[in-house]
Short mmCIF file of C-alpha atoms in Angstrom, two decimals:
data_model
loop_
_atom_site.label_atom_id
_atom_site.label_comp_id
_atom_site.label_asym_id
_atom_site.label_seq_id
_atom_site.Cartn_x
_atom_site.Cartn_y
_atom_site.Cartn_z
CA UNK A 1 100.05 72.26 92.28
CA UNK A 2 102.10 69.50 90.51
CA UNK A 3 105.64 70.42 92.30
CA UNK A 4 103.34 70.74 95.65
CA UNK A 5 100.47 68.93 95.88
CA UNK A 6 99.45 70.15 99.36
CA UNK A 7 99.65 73.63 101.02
CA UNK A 8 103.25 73.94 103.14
CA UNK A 9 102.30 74.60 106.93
CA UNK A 10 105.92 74.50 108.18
CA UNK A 11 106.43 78.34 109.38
CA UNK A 12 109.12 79.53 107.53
CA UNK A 13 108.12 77.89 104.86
CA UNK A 14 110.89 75.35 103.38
CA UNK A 15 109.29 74.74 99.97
CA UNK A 16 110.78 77.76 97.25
CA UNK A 17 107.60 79.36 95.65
CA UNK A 18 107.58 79.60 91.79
CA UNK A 19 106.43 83.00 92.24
CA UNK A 20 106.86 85.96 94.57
CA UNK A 21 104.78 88.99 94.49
CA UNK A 22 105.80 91.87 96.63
CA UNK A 23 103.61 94.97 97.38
CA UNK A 24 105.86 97.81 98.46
CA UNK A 25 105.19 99.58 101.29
CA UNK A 26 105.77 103.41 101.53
CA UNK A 27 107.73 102.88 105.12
CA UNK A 28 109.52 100.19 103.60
CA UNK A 29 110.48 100.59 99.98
CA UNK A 30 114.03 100.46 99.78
CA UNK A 31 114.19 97.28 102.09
CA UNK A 32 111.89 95.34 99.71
CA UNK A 33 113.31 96.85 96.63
CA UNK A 34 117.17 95.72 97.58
CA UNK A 35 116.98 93.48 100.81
CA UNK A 36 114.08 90.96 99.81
CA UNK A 37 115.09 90.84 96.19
CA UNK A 38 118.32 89.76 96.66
CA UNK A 39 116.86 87.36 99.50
CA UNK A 40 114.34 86.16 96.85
CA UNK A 41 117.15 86.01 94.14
CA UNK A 42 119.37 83.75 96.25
CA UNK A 43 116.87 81.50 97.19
CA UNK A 44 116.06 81.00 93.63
CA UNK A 45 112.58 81.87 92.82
CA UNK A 46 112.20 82.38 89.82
CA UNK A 47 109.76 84.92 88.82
CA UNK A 48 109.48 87.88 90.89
CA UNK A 49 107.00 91.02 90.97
CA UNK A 50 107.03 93.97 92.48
CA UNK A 51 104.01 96.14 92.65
CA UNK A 52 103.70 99.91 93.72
CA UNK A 53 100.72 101.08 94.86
CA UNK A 54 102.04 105.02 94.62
CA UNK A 55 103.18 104.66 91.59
CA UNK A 56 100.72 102.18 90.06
CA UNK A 57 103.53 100.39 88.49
CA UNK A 58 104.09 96.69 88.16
CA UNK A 59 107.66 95.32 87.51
CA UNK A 60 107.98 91.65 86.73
CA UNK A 61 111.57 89.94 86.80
CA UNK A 62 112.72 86.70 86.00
CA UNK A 63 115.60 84.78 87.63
CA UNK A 64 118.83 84.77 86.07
CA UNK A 65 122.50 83.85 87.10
CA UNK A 66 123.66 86.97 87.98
CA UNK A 67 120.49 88.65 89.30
CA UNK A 68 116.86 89.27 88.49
CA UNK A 69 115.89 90.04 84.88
CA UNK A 70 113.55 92.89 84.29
CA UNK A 71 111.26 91.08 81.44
CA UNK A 72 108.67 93.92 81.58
CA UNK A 73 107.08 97.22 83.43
CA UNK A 74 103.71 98.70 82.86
CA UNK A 75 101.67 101.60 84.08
CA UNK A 76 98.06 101.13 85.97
CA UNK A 77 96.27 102.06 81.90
CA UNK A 78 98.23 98.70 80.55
CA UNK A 79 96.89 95.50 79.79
CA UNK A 80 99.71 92.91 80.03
CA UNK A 81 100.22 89.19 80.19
CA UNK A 82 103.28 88.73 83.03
CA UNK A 83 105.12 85.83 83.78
CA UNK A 84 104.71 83.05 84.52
CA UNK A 85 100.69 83.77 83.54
CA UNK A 86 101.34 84.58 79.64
CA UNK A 87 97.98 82.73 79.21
CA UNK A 88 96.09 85.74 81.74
CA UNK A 89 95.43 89.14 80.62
CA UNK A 90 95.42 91.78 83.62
CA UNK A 91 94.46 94.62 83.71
CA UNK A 92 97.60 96.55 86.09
CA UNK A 93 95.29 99.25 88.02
CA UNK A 94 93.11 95.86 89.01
CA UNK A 95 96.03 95.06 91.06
CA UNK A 96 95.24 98.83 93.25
CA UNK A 97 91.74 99.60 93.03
CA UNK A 98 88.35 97.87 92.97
CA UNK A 99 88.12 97.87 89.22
CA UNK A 100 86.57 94.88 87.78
CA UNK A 101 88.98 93.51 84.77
CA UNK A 102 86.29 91.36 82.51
#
């Protein structure tokens, strides 16, 4: 909350998040999966996940010059500390279901 100390109301939103994290919808996959990320990417956000609830997968990407980074992709079973929450460790299938990660 330092680089925003109060929640944006201005509709669309003019502040540049830190973070993005896009669920992919089944109807809609390639549009977030090319459109948005290279909306995303321009706009310079710099860290970026995608999550897929069909495959259980989680992708996280960082910005760089030329395009988004892939810094690391794990499966529902992993236990993984993404960017930019290294200090966090998730459980992935938490992100899907209603399983509790302690």
């Amino acid at each position: 909350m330092r680089r925003v100390p109060e929640i944006p109301r201005d509709r669309p939103t003019s502040t540049r998040p830190d973070w993005i994290c896009e669920i992919i919808s089944e109807s809609n996959a390639a549009h977030d999966r090319v459109v948005k990320v290279r909306a995303y990417h321009q706009a310079q956000v710099p860290h970026y996940w995608l999550l897929d609830p069909l495959e259980r997968t989680l992708v996280v990407m960082r910005h760089a010059a030329g395009g988004y980074l892939n810094v690391m992709a794990a499966t529902a079973d992993e236990r993984v500390r993404p960017e930019p929450f290294e200090s966090v460790e998730f459980l992935v299938a938490s992100f899907f279901d209603d399983v509790e990660d302690p």
